[in-house]
Coordinates of C-alpha atoms in Angstrom, one line a residue:
M167 CA 1.6 53.3 25.0
R168 CA 5.2 53.4 26.9
K169 CA 6.4 50.4 28.8
T170 CA 6.8 50.4 32.7
S171 CA 8.0 48.3 35.4
K172 CA 5.1 49.8 38.1
K173 CA 2.2 47.5 38.7
C174 CA -0.9 48.4 40.6
L175 CA -1.0 46.7 43.8
L176 CA -4.4 44.2 44.2
V177 CA -5.2 43.6 48.1
K178 CA -7.4 40.6 48.5
G179 CA -8.9 39.5 51.7
C180 CA -12.0 38.0 53.6
R181 CA -14.2 40.8 54.9
Q182 CA -13.1 42.1 58.7
V183 CA -9.5 41.6 58.3
G184 CA -8.7 45.3 58.5
K185 CA -7.4 45.9 55.0
T186 CA -9.2 49.2 54.3
Y187 CA -7.7 50.6 57.4
S188 CA -4.2 49.3 56.9
I189 CA -4.2 50.6 53.4
L190 CA -5.5 54.3 54.3
E191 CA -3.1 54.4 57.1
F192 CA -0.3 53.5 54.7
A193 CA -1.6 55.9 52.0
E194 CA -1.7 58.9 54.4
R195 CA 1.4 58.2 55.8
N196 CA 3.3 58.2 52.5
Y197 CA 1.2 60.8 50.1
Q198 CA 0.1 63.9 49.7
T199 CA -3.0 63.4 48.1
V200 CA -5.2 60.3 48.9
I201 CA -8.1 59.5 46.5
Y202 CA -10.3 57.3 47.8
L203 CA -13.2 55.4 45.9
N204 CA -15.7 52.7 47.6
F205 CA -17.7 50.6 44.9
E206 CA -19.9 49.1 47.5
K207 CA -20.7 52.2 49.5
N208 CA -20.9 54.5 46.5
P209 CA -22.1 52.8 43.7
R210 CA -22.2 55.8 41.6
D211 CA -18.6 56.1 41.5
K212 CA -18.8 53.0 38.8
E213 CA -20.0 55.6 36.5
I214 CA -16.4 57.2 36.4
F215 CA -15.2 54.0 34.4
E216 CA -17.8 53.5 32.0
G217 CA -17.2 53.4 28.5
D218 CA -13.7 52.9 26.3
L219 CA -11.6 55.0 28.5
D220 CA -7.9 56.0 29.0
V221 CA -6.2 56.7 32.2
G222 CA -6.3 60.4 31.6
T223 CA -10.0 60.6 31.0
I224 CA -10.7 58.4 34.1
M225 CA -8.4 60.9 36.2
E226 CA -10.2 63.8 35.0
R227 CA -13.4 62.4 36.1
I228 CA -12.4 61.4 39.4
A229 CA -11.1 65.0 39.7
L230 CA -14.4 66.3 39.0
R231 CA -16.2 63.9 41.4
T232 CA -14.0 64.5 44.3
G233 CA -13.2 67.9 43.7
K234 CA -9.2 67.5 44.0
S235 CA -6.7 68.6 41.9
I236 CA -4.9 65.6 40.9
T237 CA -1.4 65.6 39.7
P238 CA 0.8 62.2 39.5
E239 CA 3.6 63.1 41.7
G240 CA 2.4 62.4 45.5
T241 CA -1.0 60.9 44.8
I242 CA -2.3 57.7 45.3
L243 CA -5.7 56.3 44.0
I244 CA -7.4 53.8 46.1
L245 CA -10.0 51.5 44.5
D246 CA -11.7 49.7 47.3
E247 CA -14.3 46.9 47.0
I248 CA -13.4 46.8 43.4
G249 CA -15.3 43.4 42.8
Y250 CA -18.4 45.6 42.5
C251 CA -17.2 47.4 39.4
A252 CA -15.9 45.0 36.9
E253 CA -14.7 47.9 34.8
A254 CA -12.4 49.4 37.5
Y255 CA -11.0 46.2 37.9
S256 CA -10.2 45.8 34.3
S257 CA -8.9 49.2 34.2
L258 CA -6.0 48.2 36.4
K259 CA -4.0 46.9 33.1
W260 CA -4.4 50.4 31.7
F261 CA -3.0 52.1 34.6
T262 CA -0.1 49.9 34.7
Q263 CA 0.6 50.5 31.3
D264 CA 0.3 54.1 31.7
G265 CA 2.9 54.1 34.7
R266 CA 1.8 57.5 36.2
Y267 CA -0.2 56.7 39.2
D268 CA 0.0 54.6 42.0
V269 CA -2.9 52.7 42.6
I270 CA -4.2 50.2 45.1
A271 CA -7.0 48.3 44.6
S272 CA -8.8 46.0 47.4
G273 CA -11.7 43.9 47.8
S274 CA -13.4 41.3 50.0
L275 CA -15.0 38.2 48.3
L276 CA -13.3 38.9 44.9
G277 CA -13.4 35.2 44.3
I278 CA -17.2 35.3 44.4
L279 CA -18.1 38.5 43.0
L280 CA -15.7 38.7 39.9
N281 CA -16.6 35.0 39.1
K282 CA -20.2 36.5 38.5
K283 CA -19.2 39.0 35.7
D284 CA -18.5 37.7 32.2
D285 CA -17.5 41.2 31.4
A286 CA -14.6 41.3 33.9
L287 CA -11.2 41.5 31.8
S288 CA -8.9 40.4 34.1
P289 CA -5.8 42.6 34.8
M290 CA -3.7 39.7 36.2
G291 CA 0.1 40.1 34.7
F292 CA -0.4 43.8 35.4
V293 CA -1.1 43.7 39.2
E294 CA 0.8 42.7 42.1
V295 CA -1.3 40.7 44.2
C296 CA -1.5 40.7 48.2
E297 CA -3.4 38.2 50.2
M298 CA -4.5 39.8 53.3
H299 CA -5.0 37.3 56.3
P300 CA -6.3 37.8 59.7
M301 CA -3.5 38.8 62.1
D302 CA -0.7 36.1 62.7
F303 CA 0.7 35.2 66.1
E304 CA 3.7 37.7 65.6
E305 CA 1.3 40.5 64.9
F306 CA -0.7 39.6 67.9
L307 CA 2.5 39.7 70.2
W308 CA 3.1 43.2 68.9
S309 CA -0.4 44.2 70.1
M310 CA 0.1 42.7 73.3
G311 CA 3.7 44.9 73.9
V312 CA 6.1 42.3 73.5
S313 CA 9.3 43.4 72.1
Q314 CA 10.8 42.7 68.7
R315 CA 14.1 41.5 70.5
H316 CA 12.2 38.6 72.4
I317 CA 10.5 37.8 68.8
D318 CA 13.6 37.6 66.9
H319 CA 15.1 35.4 70.0
V320 CA 12.3 32.8 69.6
R321 CA 12.7 32.9 65.8
D322 CA 16.4 32.4 65.8
A323 CA 16.0 29.6 68.3
I324 CA 13.7 27.8 65.7
E325 CA 16.0 28.3 62.7
R326 CA 18.9 27.2 64.6
E327 CA 16.9 24.3 66.4
T328 CA 18.4 25.4 70.1
P329 CA 16.4 25.5 73.1
I330 CA 14.2 28.9 74.1
D331 CA 14.9 30.7 77.1
R332 CA 12.4 28.9 79.7
F333 CA 10.8 32.1 80.8
V334 CA 10.5 33.4 77.3
L335 CA 9.1 30.0 76.4
N336 CA 6.4 29.8 79.0
S337 CA 5.5 33.7 78.2
F338 CA 5.0 32.6 74.6
N339 CA 3.3 29.6 75.4
D340 CA 0.7 31.5 77.6
L341 CA 0.2 34.2 74.7
F342 CA -0.4 31.6 72.0
R343 CA -3.2 30.1 73.8
R344 CA -4.5 33.8 74.1
H345 CA -4.1 34.2 70.3
L346 CA -5.8 30.9 69.6
I347 CA -9.0 32.1 71.9
V348 CA -8.7 35.7 70.4
G349 CA -8.1 34.7 66.9
G350 CA -6.6 37.4 64.3
M351 CA -9.7 39.7 63.4
P352 CA -8.2 43.3 64.0
E353 CA -11.2 44.7 65.7
A354 CA -11.1 41.8 68.2
V355 CA -7.3 41.7 68.8
N356 CA -7.5 45.5 69.4
E357 CA -10.1 45.0 72.1
Y358 CA -8.5 42.3 73.9
S359 CA -5.1 44.0 73.9
R360 CA -6.7 47.2 74.9
T361 CA -9.2 45.9 78.0
K362 CA -8.0 42.1 78.3
D363 CA -11.7 41.6 78.5
Y364 CA -12.4 38.3 76.8
P365 CA -16.4 38.6 77.1
K366 CA -16.3 41.9 75.2
T367 CA -14.0 40.6 72.6
R368 CA -16.1 37.5 72.2
K369 CA -19.1 39.7 71.5
I370 CA -17.2 41.4 68.6
L371 CA -16.3 37.9 67.3
E372 CA -19.9 36.9 67.4
D373 CA -20.8 40.2 65.4
I374 CA -18.1 39.1 62.8
M375 CA -19.8 35.6 62.4
S376 CA -22.9 37.2 62.2
Q377 CA -21.7 39.4 59.3
L378 CA -19.8 36.6 57.7
K379 CA -23.5 34.6 57.5
D380 CA -25.2 37.7 56.1
D381 CA -22.6 37.9 53.3
V382 CA -23.6 34.1 52.8
A383 CA -27.3 35.4 52.3
K384 CA -26.2 38.4 50.2
Y385 CA -23.7 37.3 47.8
S386 CA -24.8 33.5 46.9
S387 CA -27.3 32.0 44.9
K388 CA -30.5 31.1 46.9
P389 CA -30.3 27.3 45.9
N390 CA -26.7 27.4 47.5
R391 CA -27.7 29.4 50.6
I392 CA -28.5 26.9 53.1
K393 CA -26.0 24.5 51.8
I394 CA -23.0 27.0 52.5
L395 CA -24.4 27.6 56.0
Q396 CA -24.6 24.0 56.7
C397 CA -21.0 23.3 55.4
L398 CA -19.9 26.2 57.6
E399 CA -21.8 25.2 61.0
S400 CA -20.2 21.8 60.4
I401 CA -16.5 22.5 60.4
P402 CA -16.1 22.4 64.4
S403 CA -17.7 19.0 65.0
Q404 CA -16.0 17.8 61.5
L405 CA -12.4 19.0 63.1
A406 CA -13.3 17.4 66.7
K407 CA -14.0 13.9 65.1
E408 CA -11.4 11.3 65.6
N409 CA -11.4 10.9 62.2
D410 CA -11.4 14.7 61.2
I411 CA -11.6 14.0 57.4
F412 CA -14.6 15.9 55.9
Q413 CA -17.4 14.0 55.7
Y414 CA -20.5 14.9 53.5
G415 CA -22.7 12.7 55.6
D416 CA -22.1 14.8 58.9
V417 CA -23.5 17.7 57.1
E418 CA -26.7 16.2 56.3
K419 CA -27.6 12.8 57.0
A420 CA -29.7 11.9 54.0
N421 CA -28.4 12.1 50.0
A422 CA -25.1 14.1 50.9
S423 CA -22.7 13.9 48.1
S424 CA -20.0 16.1 46.8
R425 CA -22.1 16.8 44.1
K426 CA -24.6 18.5 46.6
F427 CA -22.2 20.3 48.7
G428 CA -19.1 20.7 46.7
S429 CA -20.2 24.0 45.4
A430 CA -20.9 25.4 48.9
L431 CA -17.3 24.2 50.1
G432 CA -15.8 26.2 47.4
W433 CA -17.9 29.3 48.0
L434 CA -16.4 29.2 51.3
E435 CA -13.0 29.1 50.2
N436 CA -13.3 31.6 47.5
A437 CA -14.6 33.9 50.1
G438 CA -11.7 33.3 52.5
V439 CA -13.8 32.0 55.3
A440 CA -12.3 28.4 55.1
H441 CA -9.0 26.7 54.1
R442 CA -9.1 23.1 52.4
S443 CA -6.5 20.7 53.2
K444 CA -6.0 17.6 50.7
N445 CA -4.9 13.9 51.6
L446 CA -1.8 12.6 49.7
L447 CA -1.7 9.4 48.1
E448 CA 1.7 9.2 49.3
P449 CA 4.3 11.8 51.2
R450 CA 6.5 12.1 48.3
V451 CA 7.4 15.0 45.7
P452 CA 5.9 16.4 43.7
L453 CA 3.2 16.7 46.2
S454 CA 0.8 18.6 44.2
V455 CA 0.3 15.8 41.8
N456 CA -0.3 13.1 44.7
E457 CA -3.1 15.0 46.0
R458 CA -6.4 13.3 46.5
E459 CA -9.5 15.1 45.5
D460 CA -12.0 12.7 47.5
S461 CA -10.2 13.3 50.9
F462 CA -9.6 16.4 52.6
K463 CA -10.2 18.5 55.9
M464 CA -11.6 22.1 56.0
F465 CA -10.6 24.7 58.5
M466 CA -11.8 28.0 59.5
C467 CA -9.6 31.0 58.6
D468 CA -9.7 32.3 62.1
T469 CA -9.3 30.4 65.4
G470 CA -11.2 33.3 67.3
L471 CA -14.4 32.6 64.9
L472 CA -14.0 28.9 65.4
M473 CA -14.1 29.5 69.3
T474 CA -17.5 31.5 68.8
M475 CA -19.1 28.3 67.1
M476 CA -18.1 26.3 70.3
D477 CA -19.4 26.5 73.8
Y478 CA -18.2 29.6 75.9
G479 CA -16.5 27.5 78.4
D480 CA -14.2 25.5 75.7
A481 CA -12.3 28.9 75.7
Y482 CA -10.9 28.4 79.1
T483 CA -10.5 24.7 78.9
L484 CA -8.2 25.5 76.0
Y485 CA -6.3 28.1 77.9
S486 CA -5.9 26.1 81.3
R487 CA -4.8 23.2 79.3
D488 CA -7.1 20.7 80.5
P489 CA -5.6 17.3 80.0
F490 CA -9.0 15.9 79.5
C491 CA -10.1 18.3 77.1
N492 CA -10.0 17.7 73.6
N493 CA -8.1 20.9 71.9
G494 CA -6.9 19.2 68.9
A495 CA -9.6 20.9 66.5
V496 CA -8.6 24.3 67.8
M497 CA -4.9 23.7 67.7
E498 CA -4.7 22.0 64.3
C499 CA -6.8 24.7 62.7
A500 CA -4.5 27.2 64.2
I501 CA -1.3 25.4 62.7
A502 CA -3.2 25.4 59.2
I503 CA -3.9 29.0 59.5
A504 CA -0.4 29.7 60.2
L505 CA 1.1 27.8 57.5
V506 CA -1.3 29.5 54.8
A507 CA -0.3 32.9 56.2
N508 CA 3.4 31.7 55.8
G509 CA 2.8 30.8 52.0
Q510 CA 2.5 27.0 52.3
T511 CA -0.1 24.9 50.8
L512 CA -2.3 22.9 53.1
R513 CA -1.8 19.0 52.8
F514 CA -1.8 15.9 55.2
F515 CA -1.2 12.4 54.8
R516 CA -3.4 9.5 56.1
N517 CA -3.2 6.1 54.5
R518 CA -6.3 3.9 54.4
D519 CA -5.7 1.5 56.9
S520 CA -4.7 4.7 59.4
T521 CA -1.5 3.3 60.2
M522 CA 0.2 6.4 59.6
E523 CA -1.3 9.8 60.1
L524 CA 0.7 12.9 59.4
D525 CA -1.3 16.1 60.1
F526 CA 0.7 18.3 57.6
V527 CA 3.1 17.6 54.8
L528 CA 5.3 20.3 53.8
P529 CA 7.9 20.3 50.8
D530 CA 11.3 21.9 51.8
T531 CA 14.4 22.4 49.7
E532 CA 16.0 19.4 51.0
H533 CA 13.5 16.9 52.0
I534 CA 9.8 16.4 52.8
V535 CA 8.7 17.8 56.2
G536 CA 6.0 15.7 58.0
I537 CA 4.2 17.3 61.1
E538 CA 2.5 15.9 64.0
V539 CA 0.6 18.0 66.5
K540 CA 0.3 16.9 70.0
S541 CA -2.2 19.0 71.8
G542 CA -3.4 16.4 74.6
R543 CA -2.0 13.7 76.8
K544 CA -0.9 11.4 73.9
K545 CA 2.6 12.3 72.8
R546 CA 3.5 9.4 70.9
S547 CA 4.7 10.0 67.4
S548 CA 5.0 6.8 65.7
S549 CA 3.9 8.1 62.5
L550 CA 6.8 10.3 62.1
L551 CA 9.3 7.4 62.6
K552 CA 7.4 5.2 60.2
M553 CA 7.6 8.1 57.6
Q554 CA 11.0 8.3 58.0
R555 CA 11.9 4.8 57.7
T556 CA 9.5 4.1 54.7
Y557 CA 10.0 7.3 52.5
G558 CA 13.6 8.5 52.1
N559 CA 14.4 12.2 52.0
S560 CA 12.0 13.2 54.9
R561 CA 12.0 14.7 58.2
G562 CA 9.6 14.6 61.1
V563 CA 8.6 17.5 63.2
K564 CA 6.6 17.2 66.4
L565 CA 4.7 20.2 67.8
A566 CA 3.9 19.9 71.3
D567 CA 4.1 21.7 74.5
G568 CA 7.9 21.7 74.9
N569 CA 11.2 23.3 74.1
I570 CA 13.1 22.6 71.0
S571 CA 15.1 19.6 70.7
V572 CA 16.1 16.8 67.9
D573 CA 15.7 13.3 69.4
E574 CA 18.1 10.0 68.5
N575 CA 15.5 9.3 65.5
G576 CA 16.3 12.9 64.0
T577 CA 13.0 14.2 64.9
L578 CA 12.6 17.7 65.4
H579 CA 10.5 18.5 68.6
L580 CA 9.0 22.3 68.4
P581 CA 6.7 24.4 70.8
L582 CA 3.0 24.4 69.5
F583 CA 3.8 28.3 68.1
A584 CA 6.9 27.4 66.3
C585 CA 4.4 26.7 63.2
C586 CA 4.0 30.5 63.1
F587 CA 7.5 30.8 61.9
M588 CA 7.6 28.2 59.3
K589 CA 7.9 30.3 56.0
E590 CA 7.3 28.5 52.5
P591 CA 11.1 27.7 51.1
R592 CA 12.1 29.9 48.1
P593 CA 15.1 28.1 46.8
E594 CA 17.3 29.6 44.1
I595 CA 17.9 27.7 41.0
P596 CA 21.8 28.5 40.2
A597 CA 22.5 30.1 36.7
P598 CA 23.9 27.6 34.1
D599 CA 27.8 27.6 34.0
Y600 CA 28.2 26.3 30.3
L601 CA 26.4 29.4 28.6
D602 CA 29.7 30.8 27.8
S603 CA 30.7 27.8 25.9
L604 CA 27.3 27.7 23.9
S605 CA 27.3 31.7 23.0
D606 CA 28.1 33.1 19.6
N607 CA 30.8 34.7 21.0
S608 CA 32.8 31.9 22.3

């Protein structure tokens, strides 16, 4: 079998993030022939992949089922909800090795469905994985008609750590708070950008939340079902506490423990419904070996869905910046979502006596970055100063309502929406300069 560098694309994401529409739109714009199979809606399509088959036989069966004449040139095969067909999932390896066809596979709840199937031979290493998230702030700005020129102006100011034009800053602050309320579910964003009608948008979000709960009932084991819903419904109140570290006792007052609810939280993570942020023993590199398994926060995957779990009037107090309202839960959740979408791993630091609290801790190419989020009246950032004095090679970032500046302690002050432009650093390791002297030809 000939080798090829071509890989199948595997698109993963939670339900309702619009991946099917995005994939079909891309395919129809770029290919003459689009073959689309959905294993959830059409279970009979699983028959195509039964048996020990090569790619040629699979494509002959697809041609017979669809009635389309298929040639490798100008054709793309889309295998949607592939988690329902373990054989199709395994076949991605053979499609990659065959190399003649472009294939996009996609699925919601892949972490849930495929974990149940012992016969699912993983094609990892032969597929390129694309994780789909709810629409981020930049995509929300596009939907609201904001020009790329203004977006690039803001991104450039953040990268250069220079102030943003005041009119642009105020406009982006306003749009960011709208984004917090609407969230990033494509159907909700489309409704809001089209009508500017929040009650209609909220109704869509409530329907999506109902569908997520239906997924819990449909795709989880019966003993775990109630526990998953209990954990899900506790997230807003957990985040609203002054001590927002997840407490099992806040899910159920009696006999609550990680043993009882740990798998329920894992289900929410694997389904893409929630994100976990782990506390650190110390904010030192490597961060991954300093994580505490017994201390963490749980964030919703979308602030629009989080808002539907709160009172209707909370949306207005968030938008109006009511100084007496605790908006920290939504704001911190929004920043967690933005960091995940930009490839960051969620971690925070709170020492045992709570004398130092960093809402997020990120690795950078040159130092550790500690982030404090200030959404209300309290603007002091003593923890950042303490971090910089205690831990060398660190830098503080404060996210709050305000422009970009650097204070006398070296702390970088950014507007709250700046988190949406914080990409995970991808440092390059230089080639060794001594290889020539070690080679046989020297």
